[in-house]
mmCIF file of C-alpha atoms in Angstrom:
data_model
loop_
_atom_site.group_PDB
_atom_site.id
_atom_site.type_symbol
_atom_site.label_atom_id
_atom_site.label_comp_id
_atom_site.label_asym_id
_atom_site.label_seq_id
_atom_site.Cartn_x
_atom_site.Cartn_y
_atom_site.Cartn_z
ATOM 1 C CA MET A 1 101.303 -68.183 -48.113
ATOM 2 C CA LYS A 2 98.208 -68.989 -50.769
ATOM 3 C CA LYS A 3 96.720 -71.551 -48.322
ATOM 4 C CA THR A 4 97.261 -69.240 -45.006
ATOM 5 C CA ALA A 5 95.403 -66.162 -46.897
ATOM 6 C CA PHE A 6 92.973 -68.326 -48.161
ATOM 7 C CA ILE A 7 92.146 -69.978 -44.744
ATOM 8 C CA ILE A 8 91.795 -65.938 -43.326
ATOM 9 C CA ALA A 9 89.657 -65.088 -45.582
ATOM 10 C CA LEU A 10 87.066 -67.769 -45.445
ATOM 11 C CA PHE A 11 87.417 -67.205 -41.984
ATOM 12 C CA SER A 12 86.391 -63.664 -42.064
ATOM 13 C CA ILE A 13 83.918 -64.409 -44.147
ATOM 14 C CA LEU A 14 82.307 -67.056 -41.981
ATOM 15 C CA ILE A 15 82.627 -64.762 -39.224
ATOM 16 C CA CYS A 16 80.971 -61.675 -40.980
ATOM 17 C CA THR A 17 78.258 -64.128 -42.503
ATOM 18 C CA ALA A 18 77.133 -65.171 -38.824
ATOM 19 C CA CYS A 19 76.992 -62.127 -37.337
ATOM 20 C CA SER A 20 74.947 -60.061 -39.959
ATOM 21 C CA ASP A 21 71.370 -61.455 -38.756
ATOM 22 C CA SER A 22 70.033 -59.760 -35.471
ATOM 23 C CA ASP A 23 71.432 -60.606 -32.295
ATOM 24 C CA THR A 24 69.651 -62.886 -30.142
ATOM 25 C CA THR A 25 72.585 -63.208 -27.311
ATOM 26 C CA GLY A 26 71.777 -59.751 -25.761
ATOM 27 C CA THR A 27 75.455 -58.999 -27.115
ATOM 28 C CA PRO A 28 75.425 -55.049 -28.023
ATOM 29 C CA GLU A 29 75.173 -54.680 -31.979
ATOM 30 C CA ASN A 30 78.878 -53.965 -32.469
ATOM 31 C CA GLU A 31 80.346 -56.823 -30.008
ATOM 32 C CA THR A 32 80.310 -60.178 -31.149
ATOM 33 C CA ALA A 33 81.103 -63.132 -29.678
ATOM 34 C CA THR A 34 83.920 -65.202 -29.848
ATOM 35 C CA PRO A 35 83.159 -68.697 -31.892
ATOM 36 C CA GLU A 36 84.833 -71.779 -29.775
ATOM 37 C CA ILE A 37 87.777 -73.187 -32.223
ATOM 38 C CA GLU A 38 88.971 -76.462 -31.568
ATOM 39 C CA TYR A 39 92.029 -78.279 -33.063
ATOM 40 C CA THR A 40 90.831 -81.684 -33.839
ATOM 41 C CA ASN A 41 90.394 -84.594 -36.466
ATOM 42 C CA SER A 42 87.119 -85.502 -35.065
ATOM 43 C CA TRP A 43 83.808 -84.809 -37.064
ATOM 44 C CA PRO A 44 81.080 -82.584 -34.675
ATOM 45 C CA GLU A 45 77.856 -83.781 -33.837
ATOM 46 C CA ASN A 46 75.322 -80.999 -33.574
ATOM 47 C CA GLU A 47 72.022 -79.849 -34.834
ATOM 48 C CA ASN A 48 74.113 -78.247 -37.661
ATOM 49 C CA THR A 49 75.636 -81.180 -38.864
ATOM 50 C CA SER A 50 73.133 -83.481 -38.593
ATOM 51 C CA GLY A 51 72.104 -85.679 -42.495
ATOM 52 C CA VAL A 52 76.004 -83.866 -43.507
ATOM 53 C CA PRO A 53 77.589 -86.349 -44.883
ATOM 54 C CA VAL A 54 81.464 -86.687 -43.151
ATOM 55 C CA PRO A 55 84.160 -86.597 -46.592
ATOM 56 C CA ASP A 56 85.936 -89.226 -47.352
ATOM 57 C CA ALA A 57 89.114 -87.863 -48.122
ATOM 58 C CA GLY A 58 91.202 -85.126 -45.960
ATOM 59 C CA GLU A 59 92.314 -84.762 -42.621
ATOM 60 C CA ILE A 60 90.283 -82.454 -40.317
ATOM 61 C CA THR A 61 92.154 -80.083 -38.738
ATOM 62 C CA GLN A 62 89.825 -77.542 -36.847
ATOM 63 C CA VAL A 63 86.360 -77.397 -35.987
ATOM 64 C CA ILE A 64 84.515 -73.940 -35.654
ATOM 65 C CA ILE A 65 81.395 -73.533 -33.448
ATOM 66 C CA ALA A 66 79.744 -70.617 -33.085
ATOM 67 C CA PRO A 67 78.936 -69.538 -29.181
ATOM 68 C CA ASP A 68 75.014 -69.925 -29.843
ATOM 69 C CA GLY A 69 75.259 -72.786 -32.003
ATOM 70 C CA ARG A 70 74.031 -70.710 -34.962
ATOM 71 C CA TYR A 71 76.389 -72.596 -37.351
ATOM 72 C CA CYS A 72 79.717 -74.833 -37.432
ATOM 73 C CA ALA A 73 82.521 -74.589 -39.740
ATOM 74 C CA VAL A 74 84.752 -77.920 -40.327
ATOM 75 C CA THR A 75 88.120 -77.254 -42.156
ATOM 76 C CA LEU A 76 90.003 -79.741 -43.834
ATOM 77 C CA GLU A 77 93.140 -80.787 -45.334
ATOM 78 C CA ASP A 78 95.258 -82.658 -47.726
ATOM 79 C CA MET A 79 92.080 -82.291 -50.049
ATOM 80 C CA SER A 80 92.195 -83.009 -53.441
ATOM 81 C CA GLN A 81 90.444 -81.423 -56.546
ATOM 82 C CA ASP A 82 88.780 -85.540 -57.580
ATOM 83 C CA ASP A 83 88.633 -85.636 -53.265
ATOM 84 C CA ALA A 84 86.387 -82.112 -52.976
ATOM 85 C CA ASP A 85 84.021 -83.227 -56.336
ATOM 86 C CA SER A 86 83.324 -86.196 -54.388
ATOM 87 C CA TYR A 87 82.146 -84.245 -51.938
ATOM 88 C CA PHE A 88 80.003 -82.397 -53.734
ATOM 89 C CA ASP A 89 78.358 -85.920 -55.339
ATOM 90 C CA LYS A 90 78.240 -87.062 -51.193
ATOM 91 C CA LEU A 91 76.088 -83.982 -50.583
ATOM 92 C CA GLU A 92 73.297 -84.720 -53.365
ATOM 93 C CA GLU A 93 73.530 -88.453 -52.707
ATOM 94 C CA SER A 94 72.369 -87.530 -49.036
ATOM 95 C CA GLY A 95 69.430 -85.435 -50.372
ATOM 96 C CA PHE A 96 71.161 -81.895 -50.610
ATOM 97 C CA VAL A 97 70.516 -79.790 -53.133
ATOM 98 C CA LEU A 98 72.934 -77.496 -55.080
ATOM 99 C CA VAL A 99 71.639 -73.796 -55.265
ATOM 100 C CA GLU A 100 74.679 -72.097 -56.192
ATOM 101 C CA GLU A 101 78.164 -73.166 -57.427
ATOM 102 C CA ALA A 102 80.648 -70.510 -58.518
ATOM 103 C CA SER A 103 84.691 -71.652 -59.664
ATOM 104 C CA GLU A 104 87.697 -69.208 -60.890
ATOM 105 C CA ASP A 105 91.466 -69.942 -61.781
ATOM 106 C CA LEU A 106 93.024 -68.010 -59.074
ATOM 107 C CA SER A 107 96.547 -67.992 -60.760
ATOM 108 C CA GLY A 108 95.821 -69.084 -64.434
ATOM 109 C CA GLU A 109 97.698 -71.959 -63.783
ATOM 110 C CA GLY A 110 94.808 -74.272 -63.155
ATOM 111 C CA ASP A 111 94.599 -73.213 -59.054
ATOM 112 C CA VAL A 112 90.996 -73.178 -59.245
ATOM 113 C CA SER A 113 88.798 -72.123 -56.505
ATOM 114 C CA ILE A 114 85.256 -73.438 -56.007
ATOM 115 C CA GLY A 115 82.221 -72.403 -53.825
ATOM 116 C CA THR A 116 79.198 -74.222 -53.800
ATOM 117 C CA ALA A 117 76.243 -73.637 -51.539
ATOM 118 C CA TYR A 118 73.337 -76.641 -50.491
ATOM 119 C CA ALA A 119 70.162 -77.355 -48.029
ATOM 120 C CA ASN A 120 68.332 -80.113 -47.747
ATOM 121 C CA GLY A 121 65.268 -78.482 -46.301
ATOM 122 C CA GLU A 122 66.560 -78.280 -42.906
ATOM 123 C CA VAL A 123 70.391 -77.625 -42.832
ATOM 124 C CA GLY A 124 72.376 -75.094 -45.459
ATOM 125 C CA VAL A 125 76.206 -75.917 -46.415
ATOM 126 C CA ASN A 126 78.761 -73.718 -48.049
ATOM 127 C CA VAL A 127 81.637 -75.600 -49.317
ATOM 128 C CA ALA A 128 85.201 -73.321 -49.722
ATOM 129 C CA TYR A 129 87.866 -75.385 -51.905
ATOM 130 C CA PHE A 130 90.967 -74.342 -52.578
ATOM 131 C CA ASP A 131 94.677 -75.732 -52.880
ATOM 132 C CA GLY A 132 94.139 -78.743 -50.957
ATOM 133 C CA VAL A 133 92.078 -77.203 -48.105
ATOM 134 C CA MET A 134 88.175 -77.772 -47.952
ATOM 135 C CA GLU A 135 86.044 -75.295 -45.348
ATOM 136 C CA ILE A 136 82.736 -76.375 -44.937
ATOM 137 C CA TYR A 137 80.289 -74.318 -42.916
ATOM 138 C CA MET A 138 76.993 -75.738 -42.012
ATOM 139 C CA ALA A 139 74.072 -73.948 -40.538
ATOM 140 C CA LYS A 140 70.555 -75.303 -39.756
ATOM 141 C CA LEU A 141 67.883 -73.315 -41.732
ATOM 142 C CA GLU A 142 65.495 -71.407 -39.772
ATOM 143 C CA SER A 143 61.619 -72.817 -40.109
#
């Protein structure tokens, strides 16, 4: 149940973040285009994922792509805390710089929720991890 609530909350944040910019698609401001959700185990290849390393662990279960291509999000399951930490290291080894980090023990029993933001000058990557689920949100940075 915690995992489902986490994914729903994260998805809501991603959608709100993606919709916060001015609309460039001609859709009225009070309407938003629905992102394409694909249930797959394949890493997407697009301008938002360019240079972003693929995690070595976990199982890709879904990919969300904005209709206008402004962002892409990948959900992985079966990730341990060590797997998440290894992925953060992999991002830095790939030239991404940590911009912001937050973590919180949600239960008081070691159930740590982690949120990080990285950038390499071309792509911004936000990573959220909690209870075996990792969500990676990627967006090409505007020049």
